[in-house]
Amino acid sequence: MLSGGDQDVPDGIGMTRLAWTRLPAADGEGAGPSTSGAADDELFSAAAVESLDYEVIENYAYREEQAQRSKFWVPYYIMLKWLFALLIGVGTGLAAIFINLAVENFSGWKYTATFAIIKHSYFVGFFVYTIFNLALVFSSVYIVTNFAPAAAGSGIPEIKGYLNGVDTHGILLFRTLVGKIFGSIGSVGGGLALGKEGPLVHTGACIASLLGQVTCGCAAGVAAAFRAPVGGVLFALEEVTSWWRSHLMWRVFFTSAIVAVVVRSAMNWCNSGKCGHFGAGGFIIWDISGGQENYSYQELFPMAIIGVIGGLLGALFNQLTLYITKWRRTYLHKKGKRVQIFEACLISLVTSTISFVLPLLRKCSPCPQLETNSGIECPHPPGTDGNFVNFYCSKDKEYNDLATIFFNTQDDAIRNLFSAKTFHEYSAQSLITFLVMFYSLAVVTFGTAVPAGQFVPGIMIGSTYGRLVGMFVVNGKLYKKLNIEEGTYALLGAASFLGGSMRMTVSLCVIMVEITNNLQLLPLIMLVLLISKAVGDFFNEGLYEVQARLRGIPLLDSRPKQVMRNMNAKDACKNQKVVCLPRVSRVVDIVSVLRTNKHNGFPVVDRGQNGESLVIGLILRSHLLVLLQAKVDFQNSPFPCGPGVLNRHNFSDFVKPASSKGKSIDDIHLTEDELGLYLDLAPFLNPSPYIVPEDMSLAKVYNLFRQLGLRHIFVVPRPSRVVGLITRKDLLLEEDGNTVMSELQSTSVRGLLNGKMLGGNAHLEHPLLDNLVIE
């Protein structure tokens, strides 16, 4: 007999309550049956999400597989993980190389052709430049809208949600990987105000998901994007993961090191001229080691001002992108793919027009006197990376300072802004113009249906106002005698904006040091990051948290809300109906429950020796679907099955594919005779789910959920007796004289103990919840 919550128990006191994961349901297509509940907030209607089952289900299949493993399985398992880490590093490095080669060559062809044509006609040059960008952006948005919708955006909020325990459908599929790679080439090569670094993190995670090591892929993506292996490790630790341990740290570090080796090898090969237009502007490294070598305490005030500006502009950026993206999703993207394609193409036309026309309105400046050993050429040859771009200038020895940063690739523009010993290269008017226009373009572009990262645009924005502050410092009377470089202030501005927008500190600090190759500026970078993050936190959340909330990804923060300390577990599961299944259920009843409920887990009850109802465990929806589709466990008898069921399934049969909806009840077809059969759920349930007393504070329940990566927790009345008490020394078990390997993924102390195997029906004879009687 199926029980439906309080309908079967009048007072509900003696019944096990289940704290169901409350996840948002999607409004449009893609809302799978696995989502449970719907959020009241309208922001939580953007994506189909499902909580992940990180907990190991110790059913009969799992126990049998553990018992059959030999003593060589643990070293084999460890070696396999290291091999996967190696493959992830190589794969992510190769993907980054391909993306960078394609972007640099497309950009090189575009600027070479444009500079060659404008010698004869600026109008024709503008037309070619615009069409080139439009074609690349169109290819990007077409791939995303028609082939891989999950490839839009940076992907970092979705990956952060995945590692937090929430799966957004499609984010780790192979087609998403393909769409991310080729979409990034089109959007970045097309000159939009976005970067390829965020999508590279998503690309690394997609590659790593094929081998079950998503965290390694996130670190590898950052290491490949910025040539910052240590920064990649810290990024994975600080920004995306919710759970960390030393073994994972070693593998992540190893993966990042492999990426660094692969990228360096590719750069050495490209130095021979075999990579086309790929040159110094390829992989990011903005070397400013030849710039300012020291700083004075007098400079701390303007540097603090940079931190405040970064916090204000970063918080404003987060808020504007939230409003615009929300409006875009509400009104534009619901109208179909054609509107999304038209929007991206329109933004491409506007971006191309601004970047081409605005420099035409700027008067050229004569080339300054440069040091002979500076390695800087004025003006630099058309179509190559460097400072001092000759654009719409009447004389050969002139340059256009606005075109130097606007009519250039983003990597080269940042390198120009960071450059040392280039005093008075930019006018304040040009920097302000660029800051306002590029900031506006970045806000509008973010959220379009193309792969879009925010690292490089953030560095562009920050380095612009940072260099502007540096110009005022250089010209100030108090700083005349100091050796001040404008490029140093541009670097600090970049760090401040990223800190004010993304709210990263440690990882971002190390990344900025690695990409600039200047360790002496570390204290200054730390200073502006701390200030910008404090200012930004005063106004709103970080960019990834805001975007995750907008996409309907319910992230669990590192700390529970203060109000949770005044609530208990029973308060959180009020007004919830818990649907239970008997141990031996009719197939038709199981199908009915799955069709009428969106729950992802169901308590299983059985009859005790005295006829009382006992809760014996938890069965997952996904496991029920596997059993219904296999049909091999159906039986005619309404009584418990025999031991032969152990040989029918492997533990891998119940594993859900990465980032997939899995099976649906609508995909399973059963005959009338099959619906009349029975199914014994005992061999497939989780006999030891996590349990909390009903009066436990909700804050402690929250910490359990987040730290253990749980999906369900039983909320039960206060137990009537204590079986035992476990202390630290009870967990220090030894097996054949050797410490149990921590690599074994297990959620409780079971299995081999003193050479004896816990088998049979011990957990059913003495259920874990044997004091909970359903009357």
PDB file of C-alpha atoms in Angstrom, residues 234-430:
ATOM      1  CA  LEU A 234      43.772  28.500  -6.768  1.00  0.00           C
ATOM      2  CA  PHE A 235      40.877  29.482  -9.043  1.00  0.00           C
ATOM      3  CA  ALA A 236      39.444  25.981  -8.794  1.00  0.00           C
ATOM      4  CA  LEU A 237      39.908  26.049  -5.026  1.00  0.00           C
ATOM      5  CA  GLU A 238      38.560  29.543  -4.371  1.00  0.00           C
ATOM      6  CA  GLU A 239      35.894  30.083  -6.985  1.00  0.00           C
ATOM      7  CA  VAL A 240      34.266  26.896  -8.282  1.00  0.00           C
ATOM      8  CA  THR A 241      34.641  24.002  -5.861  1.00  0.00           C
ATOM      9  CA  SER A 242      32.614  23.393  -2.718  1.00  0.00           C
ATOM     10  CA  TRP A 243      34.664  20.418  -1.516  1.00  0.00           C
ATOM     11  CA  TRP A 244      38.433  19.995  -1.489  1.00  0.00           C
ATOM     12  CA  ARG A 245      41.096  17.594  -0.222  1.00  0.00           C
ATOM     13  CA  SER A 246      44.834  17.119  -0.554  1.00  0.00           C
ATOM     14  CA  HIS A 247      44.671  14.278  -3.107  1.00  0.00           C
ATOM     15  CA  LEU A 248      42.537  16.438  -5.354  1.00  0.00           C
ATOM     16  CA  MET A 249      44.991  19.313  -4.919  1.00  0.00           C
ATOM     17  CA  TRP A 250      47.865  17.192  -6.206  1.00  0.00           C
ATOM     18  CA  ARG A 251      45.976  16.035  -9.277  1.00  0.00           C
ATOM     19  CA  VAL A 252      44.756  19.540 -10.083  1.00  0.00           C
ATOM     20  CA  PHE A 253      48.282  20.887  -9.740  1.00  0.00           C
ATOM     21  CA  PHE A 254      49.620  18.106 -11.969  1.00  0.00           C
ATOM     22  CA  THR A 255      46.973  18.843 -14.618  1.00  0.00           C
ATOM     23  CA  SER A 256      47.798  22.550 -14.613  1.00  0.00           C
ATOM     24  CA  ALA A 257      51.504  21.778 -14.949  1.00  0.00           C
ATOM     25  CA  ILE A 258      50.812  19.561 -17.968  1.00  0.00           C
ATOM     26  CA  VAL A 259      48.812  22.367 -19.555  1.00  0.00           C
ATOM     27  CA  ALA A 260      51.702  24.782 -19.029  1.00  0.00           C
ATOM     28  CA  VAL A 261      54.111  22.362 -20.712  1.00  0.00           C
ATOM     29  CA  VAL A 262      51.795  21.781 -23.686  1.00  0.00           C
ATOM     30  CA  VAL A 263      51.184  25.503 -24.187  1.00  0.00           C
ATOM     31  CA  ARG A 264      54.885  26.351 -23.905  1.00  0.00           C
ATOM     32  CA  SER A 265      55.751  23.650 -26.438  1.00  0.00           C
ATOM     33  CA  ALA A 266      53.197  25.088 -28.862  1.00  0.00           C
ATOM     34  CA  MET A 267      54.602  28.582 -28.451  1.00  0.00           C
ATOM     35  CA  ASN A 268      58.136  27.376 -29.154  1.00  0.00           C
ATOM     36  CA  TRP A 269      56.892  25.651 -32.293  1.00  0.00           C
ATOM     37  CA  CYS A 270      55.032  28.785 -33.426  1.00  0.00           C
ATOM     38  CA  ASN A 271      58.135  30.944 -32.947  1.00  0.00           C
ATOM     39  CA  SER A 272      59.507  29.327 -36.086  1.00  0.00           C
ATOM     40  CA  GLY A 273      56.803  31.072 -38.105  1.00  0.00           C
ATOM     41  CA  LYS A 274      54.637  28.003 -38.764  1.00  0.00           C
ATOM     42  CA  CYS A 275      51.494  29.422 -37.153  1.00  0.00           C
ATOM     43  CA  GLY A 276      50.609  32.229 -39.549  1.00  0.00           C
ATOM     44  CA  HIS A 277      49.678  35.433 -37.773  1.00  0.00           C
ATOM     45  CA  PHE A 278      50.114  33.828 -34.375  1.00  0.00           C
ATOM     46  CA  GLY A 279      52.856  35.789 -32.651  1.00  0.00           C
ATOM     47  CA  ALA A 280      53.453  37.700 -29.454  1.00  0.00           C
ATOM     48  CA  GLY A 281      49.744  38.437 -29.270  1.00  0.00           C
ATOM     49  CA  GLY A 282      48.825  34.777 -29.036  1.00  0.00           C
ATOM     50  CA  PHE A 283      48.910  33.298 -25.566  1.00  0.00           C
ATOM     51  CA  ILE A 284      48.496  35.895 -22.895  1.00  0.00           C
ATOM     52  CA  ILE A 285      51.534  37.142 -21.077  1.00  0.00           C
ATOM     53  CA  TRP A 286      51.794  40.879 -20.588  1.00  0.00           C
ATOM     54  CA  ASP A 287      55.378  41.155 -19.460  1.00  0.00           C
ATOM     55  CA  ILE A 288      55.904  44.379 -17.513  1.00  0.00           C
ATOM     56  CA  SER A 289      59.056  43.238 -15.741  1.00  0.00           C
ATOM     57  CA  GLY A 290      60.923  46.104 -17.433  1.00  0.00           C
ATOM     58  CA  GLY A 291      58.681  48.735 -15.895  1.00  0.00           C
ATOM     59  CA  GLN A 292      58.411  50.206 -12.436  1.00  0.00           C
ATOM     60  CA  GLU A 293      60.661  48.311 -10.039  1.00  0.00           C
ATOM     61  CA  ASN A 294      59.814  50.066  -6.795  1.00  0.00           C
ATOM     62  CA  TYR A 295      57.103  52.165  -5.244  1.00  0.00           C
ATOM     63  CA  SER A 296      56.804  54.775  -2.512  1.00  0.00           C
ATOM     64  CA  TYR A 297      54.340  55.050   0.335  1.00  0.00           C
ATOM     65  CA  GLN A 298      53.149  58.254  -1.319  1.00  0.00           C
ATOM     66  CA  GLU A 299      51.664  56.156  -4.106  1.00  0.00           C
ATOM     67  CA  LEU A 300      49.443  54.156  -1.774  1.00  0.00           C
ATOM     68  CA  PHE A 301      46.715  56.799  -1.799  1.00  0.00           C
ATOM     69  CA  PRO A 302      46.187  56.908  -5.604  1.00  0.00           C
ATOM     70  CA  MET A 303      46.428  53.114  -5.634  1.00  0.00           C
ATOM     71  CA  ALA A 304      43.708  52.945  -2.984  1.00  0.00           C
ATOM     72  CA  ILE A 305      41.632  55.264  -5.172  1.00  0.00           C
ATOM     73  CA  ILE A 306      42.025  52.740  -7.999  1.00  0.00           C
ATOM     74  CA  GLY A 307      40.702  50.032  -5.673  1.00  0.00           C
ATOM     75  CA  VAL A 308      37.644  52.113  -4.792  1.00  0.00           C
ATOM     76  CA  ILE A 309      36.953  52.885  -8.470  1.00  0.00           C
ATOM     77  CA  GLY A 310      37.264  49.198  -9.299  1.00  0.00           C
ATOM     78  CA  GLY A 311      34.793  48.239  -6.585  1.00  0.00           C
ATOM     79  CA  LEU A 312      32.249  50.838  -7.726  1.00  0.00           C
ATOM     80  CA  LEU A 313      32.517  50.104 -11.447  1.00  0.00           C
ATOM     81  CA  GLY A 314      32.575  46.338 -10.816  1.00  0.00           C
ATOM     82  CA  ALA A 315      29.441  46.433  -8.685  1.00  0.00           C
ATOM     83  CA  LEU A 316      27.740  48.647 -11.266  1.00  0.00           C
ATOM     84  CA  PHE A 317      28.726  46.229 -14.018  1.00  0.00           C
ATOM     85  CA  ASN A 318      27.194  43.305 -12.123  1.00  0.00           C
ATOM     86  CA  GLN A 319      23.953  45.172 -11.547  1.00  0.00           C
ATOM     87  CA  LEU A 320      23.639  46.415 -15.119  1.00  0.00           C
ATOM     88  CA  THR A 321      24.315  42.990 -16.607  1.00  0.00           C
ATOM     89  CA  LEU A 322      21.726  41.521 -14.241  1.00  0.00           C
ATOM     90  CA  TYR A 323      19.031  43.945 -15.382  1.00  0.00           C
ATOM     91  CA  ILE A 324      19.867  43.711 -19.067  1.00  0.00           C
ATOM     92  CA  THR A 325      20.205  39.924 -19.089  1.00  0.00           C
ATOM     93  CA  LYS A 326      16.938  39.550 -17.211  1.00  0.00           C
ATOM     94  CA  TRP A 327      15.207  41.836 -19.704  1.00  0.00           C
ATOM     95  CA  ARG A 328      16.829  39.991 -22.601  1.00  0.00           C
ATOM     96  CA  ARG A 329      15.662  36.593 -21.341  1.00  0.00           C
ATOM     97  CA  THR A 330      12.173  37.865 -20.574  1.00  0.00           C
ATOM     98  CA  TYR A 331      11.418  39.691 -23.816  1.00  0.00           C
ATOM     99  CA  LEU A 332      13.974  38.868 -26.526  1.00  0.00           C
ATOM    100  CA  HIS A 333      15.136  35.290 -26.238  1.00  0.00           C
ATOM    101  CA  LYS A 334      11.642  33.921 -25.784  1.00  0.00           C
ATOM    102  CA  LYS A 335      10.837  35.052 -29.321  1.00  0.00           C
ATOM    103  CA  GLY A 336      13.023  32.372 -30.849  1.00  0.00           C
ATOM    104  CA  LYS A 337      16.415  31.719 -32.382  1.00  0.00           C
ATOM    105  CA  ARG A 338      16.091  34.304 -35.140  1.00  0.00           C
ATOM    106  CA  VAL A 339      15.819  37.114 -32.609  1.00  0.00           C
ATOM    107  CA  GLN A 340      18.925  35.868 -30.793  1.00  0.00           C
ATOM    108  CA  ILE A 341      20.866  35.712 -34.058  1.00  0.00           C
ATOM    109  CA  PHE A 342      19.661  39.173 -35.098  1.00  0.00           C
ATOM    110  CA  GLU A 343      20.605  40.619 -31.702  1.00  0.00           C
ATOM    111  CA  ALA A 344      24.169  39.262 -31.833  1.00  0.00           C
ATOM    112  CA  CYS A 345      24.642  40.469 -35.405  1.00  0.00           C
ATOM    113  CA  LEU A 346      23.287  43.918 -34.519  1.00  0.00           C
ATOM    114  CA  ILE A 347      25.728  44.197 -31.601  1.00  0.00           C
ATOM    115  CA  SER A 348      28.513  43.128 -33.969  1.00  0.00           C
ATOM    116  CA  LEU A 349      27.616  45.929 -36.382  1.00  0.00           C
ATOM    117  CA  VAL A 350      27.507  48.495 -33.587  1.00  0.00           C
ATOM    118  CA  THR A 351      30.847  47.295 -32.161  1.00  0.00           C
ATOM    119  CA  SER A 352      32.544  47.371 -35.575  1.00  0.00           C
ATOM    120  CA  THR A 353      31.190  50.845 -36.298  1.00  0.00           C
ATOM    121  CA  ILE A 354      32.349  52.275 -32.979  1.00  0.00           C
ATOM    122  CA  SER A 355      35.814  50.694 -33.141  1.00  0.00           C
ATOM    123  CA  PHE A 356      36.354  51.929 -36.713  1.00  0.00           C
ATOM    124  CA  VAL A 357      34.650  55.312 -36.754  1.00  0.00           C
ATOM    125  CA  LEU A 358      35.691  56.753 -33.385  1.00  0.00           C
ATOM    126  CA  PRO A 359      39.446  56.611 -34.181  1.00  0.00           C
ATOM    127  CA  LEU A 360      38.692  58.496 -37.409  1.00  0.00           C
ATOM    128  CA  LEU A 361      37.430  61.400 -35.305  1.00  0.00           C
ATOM    129  CA  ARG A 362      40.622  61.508 -33.259  1.00  0.00           C
ATOM    130  CA  LYS A 363      43.505  63.713 -34.353  1.00  0.00           C
ATOM    131  CA  CYS A 364      46.822  61.897 -34.844  1.00  0.00           C
ATOM    132  CA  SER A 365      49.866  62.649 -32.703  1.00  0.00           C
ATOM    133  CA  PRO A 366      53.535  62.743 -33.695  1.00  0.00           C
ATOM    134  CA  CYS A 367      55.622  59.752 -32.669  1.00  0.00           C
ATOM    135  CA  PRO A 368      57.496  60.362 -29.398  1.00  0.00           C
ATOM    136  CA  GLN A 369      61.208  59.993 -28.938  1.00  0.00           C
ATOM    137  CA  LEU A 370      61.705  56.386 -27.829  1.00  0.00           C
ATOM    138  CA  GLU A 371      64.715  54.726 -26.307  1.00  0.00           C
ATOM    139  CA  THR A 372      66.811  52.843 -28.846  1.00  0.00           C
ATOM    140  CA  ASN A 373      66.745  49.623 -26.811  1.00  0.00           C
ATOM    141  CA  SER A 374      63.050  49.756 -25.922  1.00  0.00           C
ATOM    142  CA  GLY A 375      62.059  47.438 -28.762  1.00  0.00           C
ATOM    143  CA  ILE A 376      59.048  49.659 -29.543  1.00  0.00           C
ATOM    144  CA  GLU A 377      58.486  50.883 -33.088  1.00  0.00           C
ATOM    145  CA  CYS A 378      56.461  53.971 -33.984  1.00  0.00           C
ATOM    146  CA  PRO A 379      54.328  53.489 -35.926  1.00  0.00           C
ATOM    147  CA  HIS A 380      54.331  49.700 -36.023  1.00  0.00           C
ATOM    148  CA  PRO A 381      53.818  47.915 -39.364  1.00  0.00           C
ATOM    149  CA  PRO A 382      50.159  47.487 -40.392  1.00  0.00           C
ATOM    150  CA  GLY A 383      48.552  44.215 -39.389  1.00  0.00           C
ATOM    151  CA  THR A 384      51.059  43.432 -36.636  1.00  0.00           C
ATOM    152  CA  ASP A 385      50.747  43.729 -32.867  1.00  0.00           C
ATOM    153  CA  GLY A 386      52.353  46.640 -31.065  1.00  0.00           C
ATOM    154  CA  ASN A 387      51.974  50.209 -29.863  1.00  0.00           C
ATOM    155  CA  PHE A 388      51.425  53.348 -31.950  1.00  0.00           C
ATOM    156  CA  VAL A 389      48.934  52.391 -34.677  1.00  0.00           C
ATOM    157  CA  ASN A 390      49.019  54.599 -37.770  1.00  0.00           C
ATOM    158  CA  PHE A 391      45.333  54.994 -38.591  1.00  0.00           C
ATOM    159  CA  TYR A 392      43.936  57.867 -40.682  1.00  0.00           C
ATOM    160  CA  CYS A 393      47.111  59.887 -40.206  1.00  0.00           C
ATOM    161  CA  SER A 394      48.429  62.336 -42.810  1.00  0.00           C
ATOM    162  CA  LYS A 395      52.108  61.737 -41.997  1.00  0.00           C
ATOM    163  CA  ASP A 396      54.128  58.550 -41.705  1.00  0.00           C
ATOM    164  CA  LYS A 397      55.628  59.376 -38.306  1.00  0.00           C
ATOM    165  CA  GLU A 398      52.273  59.844 -36.625  1.00  0.00           C
ATOM    166  CA  TYR A 399      49.975  57.507 -34.708  1.00  0.00           C
ATOM    167  CA  ASN A 400      46.361  57.400 -33.531  1.00  0.00           C
ATOM    168  CA  ASP A 401      46.228  56.748 -29.777  1.00  0.00           C
ATOM    169  CA  LEU A 402      42.523  55.778 -29.817  1.00  0.00           C
ATOM    170  CA  ALA A 403      43.075  53.305 -32.660  1.00  0.00           C
ATOM    171  CA  THR A 404      45.986  51.793 -30.694  1.00  0.00           C
ATOM    172  CA  ILE A 405      43.519  50.395 -28.174  1.00  0.00           C
ATOM    173  CA  PHE A 406      40.258  50.351 -30.165  1.00  0.00           C
ATOM    174  CA  PHE A 407      41.329  49.137 -33.598  1.00  0.00           C
ATOM    175  CA  ASN A 408      43.303  46.187 -32.255  1.00  0.00           C
ATOM    176  CA  THR A 409      42.850  42.764 -30.702  1.00  0.00           C
ATOM    177  CA  GLN A 410      42.039  42.847 -26.998  1.00  0.00           C
ATOM    178  CA  ASP A 411      45.250  41.048 -26.025  1.00  0.00           C
ATOM    179  CA  ASP A 412      47.352  43.558 -27.967  1.00  0.00           C
ATOM    180  CA  ALA A 413      45.374  46.502 -26.603  1.00  0.00           C
ATOM    181  CA  ILE A 414      45.990  45.317 -23.038  1.00  0.00           C
ATOM    182  CA  ARG A 415      49.652  44.799 -23.805  1.00  0.00           C
ATOM    183  CA  ASN A 416      49.787  48.386 -25.072  1.00  0.00           C
ATOM    184  CA  LEU A 417      48.066  49.735 -21.965  1.00  0.00           C
ATOM    185  CA  PHE A 418      50.411  47.762 -19.697  1.00  0.00           C
ATOM    186  CA  SER A 419      53.515  48.761 -21.639  1.00  0.00           C
ATOM    187  CA  ALA A 420      56.294  50.577 -19.796  1.00  0.00           C
ATOM    188  CA  LYS A 421      58.368  53.544 -20.953  1.00  0.00           C
ATOM    189  CA  THR A 422      55.542  54.821 -23.148  1.00  0.00           C
ATOM    190  CA  PHE A 423      54.757  58.107 -21.379  1.00  0.00           C
ATOM    191  CA  HIS A 424      52.138  60.340 -22.974  1.00  0.00           C
ATOM    192  CA  GLU A 425      51.202  57.647 -25.511  1.00  0.00           C
ATOM    193  CA  TYR A 426      47.523  58.166 -24.713  1.00  0.00           C
ATOM    194  CA  SER A 427      45.611  61.338 -24.046  1.00  0.00           C
ATOM    195  CA  ALA A 428      43.130  61.548 -21.196  1.00  0.00           C
ATOM    196  CA  GLN A 429      40.377  62.296 -23.701  1.00  0.00           C
ATOM    197  CA  SER A 430      41.069  59.093 -25.648  1.00  0.00           C
TER     198      SER A 430
END
